[in-house]
Short mmCIF file of C-alpha atoms and ligand atoms in Angstrom, two decimals:
data_model
loop_
_atom_site.label_atom_id
_atom_site.label_comp_id
_atom_site.label_asym_id
_atom_site.label_seq_id
_atom_site.Cartn_x
_atom_site.Cartn_y
_atom_site.Cartn_z
CA MET A 1 219.47 131.18 170.32
CA GLN A 2 218.03 133.08 173.21
CA ILE A 3 219.02 133.66 176.81
CA GLY A 4 216.46 134.44 179.48
CA ILE A 5 217.27 136.92 182.24
CA ILE A 6 215.79 135.71 185.51
CA GLY A 7 216.19 136.66 189.18
CA ARG A 8 214.21 137.93 192.14
CA ALA A 9 211.94 140.97 191.80
CA LYS A 10 213.97 144.22 191.60
CA SER A 11 217.32 142.45 191.33
CA GLY A 12 218.17 144.54 188.26
CA LYS A 13 217.08 142.28 185.40
CA THR A 14 215.76 145.02 183.14
CA THR A 15 218.78 147.17 183.96
CA LEU A 16 221.08 144.33 182.85
CA PHE A 17 218.95 143.73 179.75
CA ASN A 18 219.39 147.38 178.80
CA ALA A 19 223.13 147.19 179.44
CA LEU A 20 223.52 144.12 177.22
CA THR A 21 221.25 145.10 174.36
CA GLY A 22 221.62 148.87 174.40
CA GLY A 23 217.93 149.08 175.28
CA THR A 24 216.27 151.93 177.09
CA LEU A 25 213.39 150.18 178.83
CA SER A 26 212.29 151.84 182.01
CA THR A 27 213.46 150.34 185.28
CA SER A 28 211.79 151.13 188.51
CA ALA A 29 212.07 150.75 192.25
CA TYR A 30 208.38 150.14 192.94
CA SER A 31 205.94 149.76 190.08
CA PRO A 32 205.55 146.24 188.79
CA THR A 33 207.01 145.93 185.30
CA ALA A 34 204.98 144.70 182.33
CA MET A 35 204.23 140.99 182.15
CA GLU A 36 205.01 140.80 178.44
CA PRO A 37 208.66 139.79 178.00
CA ASN A 38 211.11 142.12 176.26
CA ILE A 39 213.37 140.73 173.57
CA GLY A 40 216.60 142.40 172.51
CA VAL A 41 219.75 141.59 170.58
CA ALA A 42 223.37 141.98 171.63
CA ARG A 43 226.37 141.78 169.34
CA VAL A 44 228.97 139.33 170.55
CA PRO A 45 232.46 140.82 170.76
CA ASP A 46 235.17 138.42 169.57
CA ARG A 47 238.91 139.12 169.74
CA ARG A 48 239.57 136.76 166.82
CA GLN A 49 237.24 138.75 164.63
CA ASP A 50 238.90 142.02 165.70
CA GLU A 51 242.23 140.56 164.60
CA LEU A 52 240.79 139.53 161.23
CA VAL A 53 239.43 143.02 160.73
CA ALA A 54 242.82 144.57 161.57
CA LEU A 55 244.46 142.24 159.05
CA LEU A 56 242.00 142.44 156.16
CA ARG A 57 240.54 145.92 156.64
CA PRO A 58 237.14 145.03 155.16
CA GLY A 59 234.50 147.58 154.20
CA LYS A 60 231.98 145.91 156.48
CA VAL A 61 232.07 144.02 159.77
CA THR A 62 229.19 141.91 161.05
CA LEU A 63 229.35 140.44 164.55
CA ALA A 64 227.54 137.34 165.81
CA GLU A 65 224.35 138.07 167.69
CA VAL A 66 222.68 136.64 170.74
CA ARG A 67 219.13 137.37 171.85
CA TYR A 68 218.09 138.14 175.40
CA MET A 69 214.66 137.92 176.97
CA ASP A 70 213.80 140.06 179.98
CA VAL A 71 210.84 138.83 182.00
CA ALA A 72 209.14 140.37 184.99
CA ILE A 73 209.11 138.03 187.95
CA PRO A 74 206.43 139.04 190.41
CA ARG A 75 207.34 140.08 193.92
CA GLY A 76 206.65 137.17 196.25
CA LYS A 77 208.14 134.84 198.80
CA GLY A 78 208.94 132.02 196.41
CA ARG A 79 206.96 129.98 193.84
CA GLU A 80 206.80 133.03 191.60
CA LEU A 81 207.49 131.05 188.44
CA ALA A 82 204.02 130.11 187.24
CA GLY A 83 201.44 130.44 184.51
CA GLU A 84 202.23 132.39 181.35
CA LEU A 85 205.72 133.19 182.66
CA LEU A 86 206.67 129.51 182.33
CA VAL A 87 205.74 129.49 178.65
CA HIS A 88 208.10 132.43 178.08
CA LEU A 89 210.90 130.92 180.14
CA SER A 90 210.77 127.59 178.32
CA ARG A 91 211.56 129.39 175.05
CA ASN A 92 215.10 130.14 176.22
CA ASP A 93 218.21 128.04 175.69
CA ALA A 94 220.00 129.27 178.82
CA PHE A 95 219.53 131.66 181.72
CA LEU A 96 221.29 134.52 183.42
CA ASN A 97 220.29 134.61 187.08
CA VAL A 98 220.64 138.19 188.33
CA VAL A 99 221.44 138.14 192.04
CA ARG A 100 221.22 141.38 193.95
CA VAL A 101 224.25 142.44 195.96
CA PHE A 102 223.76 146.22 195.75
CA GLU A 103 222.41 147.98 198.83
CA ASP A 104 219.74 150.63 198.45
CA GLU A 105 217.18 151.41 201.13
CA ALA A 106 214.89 152.92 198.53
CA ILE A 107 214.53 149.58 196.75
CA PRO A 108 213.05 146.96 199.08
CA HIS A 109 214.15 143.37 198.58
CA PRO A 110 211.18 140.95 198.47
CA ASP A 111 212.68 139.02 201.40
CA GLY A 112 213.59 142.14 203.35
CA SER A 113 217.35 141.62 203.32
CA ILE A 114 220.26 141.33 200.90
CA GLU A 115 221.55 137.75 200.96
CA PRO A 116 223.07 136.70 197.64
CA GLY A 117 223.58 133.08 198.74
CA ARG A 118 219.90 132.69 199.59
CA ASP A 119 218.82 134.15 196.24
CA MET A 120 221.27 132.02 194.25
CA ALA A 121 220.09 128.79 195.84
CA GLY A 122 216.50 130.02 195.86
CA MET A 123 216.32 130.42 192.09
CA GLU A 124 217.77 126.93 191.55
CA LEU A 125 215.03 125.59 193.85
CA GLU A 126 212.36 127.53 191.96
CA LEU A 127 213.50 126.04 188.65
CA ALA A 128 213.61 122.55 190.15
CA PHE A 129 210.12 123.01 191.57
CA VAL A 130 208.78 123.82 188.10
CA ASP A 131 210.42 120.69 186.66
CA LEU A 132 209.02 118.53 189.46
CA GLY A 133 205.57 119.84 188.55
CA ILE A 134 206.07 118.83 184.92
CA ILE A 135 207.18 115.36 186.03
CA GLU A 136 204.27 114.92 188.43
CA ARG A 137 201.70 115.79 185.76
CA ARG A 138 203.31 113.53 183.17
CA LEU A 139 203.56 110.61 185.60
CA ALA A 140 199.86 110.95 186.43
CA ARG A 141 199.05 110.82 182.70
CA ILE A 142 201.26 107.78 182.18
CA THR A 143 199.57 105.91 185.04
CA GLU A 144 196.22 106.64 183.48
CA THR A 145 197.24 105.65 179.96
CA LEU A 146 198.84 102.45 181.21
CA ARG A 147 195.45 101.14 182.38
CA GLY A 148 194.12 100.74 178.88
CA ALA A 149 197.43 100.44 177.04
CA ARG A 150 198.22 97.71 174.55
CA ALA A 151 201.37 95.66 175.07
CA ALA A 152 203.26 97.55 172.37
CA GLU A 153 202.68 100.90 174.06
CA ARG A 154 203.27 99.60 177.56
CA ASP A 155 206.97 99.11 177.10
CA SER A 156 207.82 102.64 176.13
CA LEU A 157 205.43 104.09 178.73
CA LEU A 158 207.06 102.03 181.47
CA ARG A 159 210.49 103.14 180.34
CA GLU A 160 209.42 106.78 180.35
CA GLN A 161 207.88 106.32 183.77
CA ALA A 162 211.11 104.88 185.16
CA LEU A 163 213.18 107.66 183.59
CA LEU A 164 210.96 110.45 184.91
CA SER A 165 210.90 108.92 188.39
CA ARG A 166 214.68 108.77 188.39
CA ILE A 167 215.01 112.39 187.21
CA GLY A 168 212.48 113.46 189.84
CA ALA A 169 214.46 111.72 192.57
CA GLY A 170 217.58 113.51 191.36
CA LEU A 171 215.80 116.86 191.52
CA GLU A 172 214.58 116.10 195.05
CA GLY A 173 218.21 115.52 195.93
CA ASP A 174 219.17 118.98 194.57
CA LEU A 175 220.60 117.67 191.31
CA PRO A 176 219.41 119.79 188.37
CA VAL A 177 218.68 117.89 185.14
CA ARG A 178 221.73 119.49 183.50
CA GLU A 179 223.93 117.63 186.00
CA GLN A 180 222.20 114.26 185.89
CA SER A 181 223.85 111.53 183.90
CA LEU A 182 221.61 110.52 181.03
CA THR A 183 222.24 108.45 177.93
CA ASP A 184 221.83 110.11 174.53
CA ASP A 185 218.47 108.36 174.08
CA GLU A 186 217.28 109.54 177.47
CA ARG A 187 218.44 113.05 176.72
CA LYS A 188 216.30 113.04 173.57
CA ILE A 189 213.20 112.03 175.52
CA VAL A 190 213.99 114.65 178.14
CA GLU A 191 214.41 117.43 175.55
CA SER A 192 210.72 117.34 174.70
CA TYR A 193 209.81 118.35 178.26
CA GLN A 194 211.84 121.57 178.14
CA PHE A 195 212.96 121.15 181.73
CA LEU A 196 214.18 124.47 183.09
CA THR A 197 217.00 122.90 185.11
CA ALA A 198 218.29 121.24 181.93
CA LYS A 199 219.32 124.67 180.63
CA PRO A 200 222.69 126.15 181.60
CA VAL A 201 222.74 129.07 184.06
CA LEU A 202 225.24 131.87 184.60
CA VAL A 203 224.84 133.76 187.88
CA VAL A 204 225.35 137.51 187.52
CA PHE A 205 225.99 139.38 190.76
CA ASN A 206 224.57 142.85 190.51
CA LEU A 207 226.88 145.00 192.60
CA GLY A 208 226.52 148.59 193.68
CA GLU A 209 228.95 151.07 192.17
CA ASP A 210 230.63 151.37 195.58
CA GLN A 211 231.08 147.57 195.71
CA LEU A 212 232.75 147.19 192.33
CA ASP A 213 236.23 146.75 193.79
CA ARG A 214 234.87 143.64 195.54
CA ALA A 215 233.50 142.01 192.36
CA ARG A 216 236.24 139.37 192.25
CA ASP A 217 235.98 138.58 195.98
CA VAL A 218 232.22 138.18 195.79
CA ALA A 219 232.48 135.84 192.80
CA ALA A 220 235.22 133.85 194.57
CA GLU A 221 233.30 133.63 197.86
CA TYR A 222 230.13 132.31 196.26
CA GLY A 223 232.11 130.23 193.79
CA GLN A 224 233.33 128.28 196.81
CA ARG A 225 229.88 127.90 198.31
CA PHE A 226 228.27 126.95 194.98
CA PRO A 227 231.04 125.30 192.97
CA ARG A 228 228.62 124.04 190.32
CA LEU A 229 227.19 127.46 189.44
CA PRO A 230 229.39 129.60 187.18
CA ALA A 231 229.23 133.23 188.27
CA THR A 232 230.45 136.68 187.39
CA GLY A 233 229.74 140.19 188.65
CA LEU A 234 229.09 143.71 187.42
CA CYS A 235 227.26 146.91 188.27
CA ALA A 236 224.32 146.69 185.90
CA LYS A 237 223.27 150.28 186.49
CA LEU A 238 226.71 151.65 185.70
CA GLU A 239 227.01 149.44 182.61
CA MET A 240 223.63 150.63 181.39
CA GLU A 241 224.60 154.25 181.91
CA LEU A 242 227.95 153.78 180.17
CA GLY A 243 226.11 152.18 177.28
CA GLN A 244 224.05 155.30 176.84
CA LEU A 245 227.05 157.64 176.64
CA ASP A 246 228.62 158.31 173.28
CA PRO A 247 231.44 155.79 172.70
CA GLU A 248 234.35 158.21 173.24
CA GLU A 249 232.98 159.44 176.52
CA ALA A 250 232.38 155.86 177.63
CA VAL A 251 235.99 154.94 176.87
CA ALA A 252 237.22 157.87 178.97
CA PHE A 253 234.95 156.81 181.82
CA ARG A 254 236.17 153.23 181.71
CA MET A 255 239.79 154.44 181.79
CA ASP A 256 238.94 156.32 184.99
CA LEU A 257 237.36 153.20 186.47
CA GLY A 258 240.53 151.32 185.65
CA THR A 259 238.65 148.20 184.62
CA GLY A 260 239.86 146.15 181.67
CA GLU A 261 237.40 144.69 179.22
CA PRO A 262 233.89 146.15 179.68
CA ALA A 263 231.85 143.96 182.06
CA ARG A 264 229.05 144.03 179.52
CA ASN A 265 231.28 142.34 176.93
CA ILE A 266 232.43 139.72 179.42
CA ILE A 267 228.83 138.81 180.23
CA ILE A 268 227.80 138.64 176.58
CA ARG A 269 230.77 136.41 175.81
CA ARG A 270 230.22 134.16 178.84
CA SER A 271 226.51 133.83 178.24
CA PHE A 272 227.17 133.02 174.58
CA ALA A 273 229.56 130.31 175.77
CA LEU A 274 226.68 128.65 177.67
CA LEU A 275 224.97 127.81 174.41
CA ASP A 276 227.37 125.19 173.04
CA MET A 277 227.66 127.09 169.78
CA ILE A 278 230.76 127.70 167.69
CA THR A 279 231.73 130.64 165.50
CA PHE A 280 233.16 130.57 162.00
CA PHE A 281 234.09 133.56 159.89
CA THR A 282 233.64 134.51 156.26
CA THR A 283 235.69 137.21 154.55
CA ALA A 284 234.17 137.27 151.05
CA SER A 285 232.65 140.39 149.45
CA ASN A 286 234.79 142.78 151.51
CA GLU A 287 232.98 141.78 154.71
CA VAL A 288 234.33 140.04 157.81
CA ARG A 289 231.37 138.28 159.26
CA ALA A 290 230.89 135.96 162.24
CA TRP A 291 228.40 133.09 161.99
CA THR A 292 227.06 131.14 164.90
CA VAL A 293 226.34 127.44 164.49
CA LYS A 294 225.83 124.34 166.64
CA ALA A 295 229.06 122.55 167.50
CA GLY A 296 229.59 119.62 165.12
CA ILE A 297 227.83 121.13 162.08
CA THR A 298 228.98 119.97 158.63
CA ALA A 299 230.38 122.35 156.01
CA VAL A 300 227.36 121.95 153.72
CA LYS A 301 224.91 122.79 156.53
CA ALA A 302 227.05 125.75 157.56
CA ALA A 303 226.85 127.00 153.96
CA GLY A 304 223.08 126.75 154.23
CA LYS A 305 223.15 129.17 157.14
CA ILE A 306 224.46 131.80 154.74
CA HIS A 307 222.21 131.02 151.81
CA THR A 308 220.09 128.05 150.75
CA ASP A 309 221.70 128.29 147.27
CA MET A 310 225.09 127.73 148.84
CA GLU A 311 223.87 124.53 150.43
CA ARG A 312 222.14 123.26 147.28
CA GLY A 313 225.03 124.08 144.97
CA PHE A 314 227.81 123.29 147.44
CA ILE A 315 231.06 122.26 145.75
CA ARG A 316 233.80 122.72 148.31
CA ALA A 317 234.83 124.82 151.25
CA GLU A 318 238.19 126.56 151.39
CA VAL A 319 239.14 126.52 155.06
CA ILE A 320 241.89 127.98 157.22
CA HIS A 321 241.95 128.50 160.95
CA GLN A 322 241.89 132.15 162.04
CA ALA A 323 245.19 131.74 163.92
CA ASP A 324 246.94 130.35 160.83
CA LEU A 325 245.64 133.12 158.60
CA LEU A 326 246.82 135.67 161.12
CA ARG A 327 250.24 134.07 161.48
CA CYS A 328 250.69 134.18 157.70
CA GLY A 329 249.67 137.82 157.55
CA GLY A 330 247.12 137.20 154.79
CA TYR A 331 245.73 134.80 152.19
CA ALA A 332 248.64 135.01 149.73
CA GLU A 333 251.21 133.68 152.20
CA ALA A 334 248.71 131.17 153.65
CA ARG A 335 248.15 129.79 150.16
CA ARG A 336 251.90 129.68 149.50
CA GLN A 337 252.36 127.62 152.67
CA GLY A 338 249.55 125.27 151.68
CA LEU A 339 247.45 126.17 154.72
CA LEU A 340 244.24 126.80 152.79
CA ARG A 341 242.56 123.40 152.77
CA LEU A 342 239.83 122.25 150.43
CA GLU A 343 237.16 120.43 152.41
CA GLY A 344 234.07 118.52 151.30
CA LYS A 345 230.42 118.50 152.38
CA ASN A 346 230.93 116.45 155.52
CA TYR A 347 233.82 118.42 156.99
CA ALA A 348 233.01 119.23 160.65
CA VAL A 349 233.36 123.00 161.00
CA GLN A 350 235.72 124.02 163.83
CA ASP A 351 235.40 127.00 166.13
CA GLY A 352 237.50 129.81 164.64
CA ASP A 353 237.57 128.51 161.04
CA VAL A 354 237.67 131.08 158.27
CA ILE A 355 235.71 129.66 155.35
CA THR A 356 235.11 130.52 151.71
CA PHE A 357 232.36 128.40 150.17
CA LEU A 358 232.59 127.45 146.52
CA PHE A 359 229.18 126.75 145.04
CA ASN A 360 227.37 126.55 141.76
CA VAL A 361 223.70 127.21 141.05
N1 LIG B 401 221.64 151.47 193.66
C1 LIG B 401 221.52 150.61 192.66
N2 LIG B 401 220.33 150.44 192.11
C2 LIG B 401 220.22 149.56 191.10
C3 LIG B 401 221.30 148.82 190.60
N3 LIG B 401 220.86 148.04 189.61
C4 LIG B 401 219.52 148.29 189.48
N4 LIG B 401 219.14 149.21 190.39
C5 LIG B 401 217.82 149.77 190.60
O1 LIG B 401 216.93 148.76 191.06
C6 LIG B 401 215.61 149.03 190.60
C7 LIG B 401 215.07 147.82 189.92
O2 LIG B 401 215.81 147.57 188.75
P1 LIG B 401 215.18 146.81 187.53
O3 LIG B 401 216.25 146.64 186.50
O4 LIG B 401 213.89 147.42 187.13
O5 LIG B 401 214.92 145.40 188.27
P2 LIG B 401 214.10 144.17 187.70
O6 LIG B 401 214.77 142.95 188.25
O7 LIG B 401 213.94 144.25 186.24
O8 LIG B 401 212.71 144.40 188.45
P3 LIG B 401 211.30 143.68 188.09
O9 LIG B 401 211.24 143.49 186.62
O10 LIG B 401 210.26 144.60 188.61
O11 LIG B 401 211.39 142.40 188.86
C8 LIG B 401 215.71 150.25 189.68
O12 LIG B 401 215.36 151.38 190.41
C9 LIG B 401 217.19 150.27 189.32
O13 LIG B 401 217.65 151.56 189.00
C10 LIG B 401 222.57 149.04 191.20
O14 LIG B 401 223.59 148.44 190.81
N5 LIG B 401 222.62 149.94 192.22
MG1 LIG B 402 212.20 144.23 185.03
#
């Protein structure tokens, strides 16, 4: 699972990437950044896991992870998403769109002024433009193939043609693929095209340090103007700098700032939520560990995420929801109350389950 960080040139993408992944890539006001994308990993903070750790006091704690990709988007007046960049972008499952709000004369905006609304809408248009290009090329191919097609092929080509035309019309009317109503079958066909507007987007307002007290207002203002785009705000530069302090110093700094949960954590959590994944926990071997899986996964497949032997030799899963385990104050009481359930291969794992797999190899 990977999330791409996009946004206009010099909006603070690499700064945010560093803040999220603890990276130390150089950021700059002028020089163009490298074209090769940067990949980094962030650990996903989870209150439920913290509570399990407090209860069970394991020797080891392993958090879920999410990967981020930072790309350089060239300075231009639009239509910057092209060529090799598109190959990189299509590898992501979701996007963060960094929108500049911070003011700094030393860092010129590609359009010459700071207008968050323009940049928010502009990036949506850019993504839609890429998808329209994909559709146009595919439709041209279909028309060509149809000329010499046998009857058996014709049917599916005509259906694909109708579907793509409909999606294209939706895009022209400002409806990203993610918001178009498609049947499950249509969605499957569409998946193979890797449409950029099919992927969820979280807008991240990059505020100046002096604007931080307005973070909520900014998000609310643009939330009203763009009700379909989820948004949140932070000062990427400050978050990056706090991330580079030693943890105790950082805590003291945050106390001074008076903010609650670190903005970095909020963004990691919210971007993770874009991915339609769920988390289950294991507590065996003195380790509390979070595992990330697709919603709807079966117990036997979830076991396979841990080890292929566990999937092959799967016998049963012993399952309890995190909240129940916590309420009981531990396994002994949970067992006494009959809250530890034995589930079979096809049990659909639920978000927040704590699972012990029984297997035999
Ligand atoms: N004043 C101020 N400067 C910031 C803030 N966030 C980022 N910057 C500066 O803006 C410049 C560009 O930041 P980057 O993170 O390199 O931006 P980018 O979007 O990765 O830029 P490209 O990859 O070249 O498109 C750097 O000089 C940053 O220090 C901020 O909140 N306030
Ligand atoms: Mg950059």
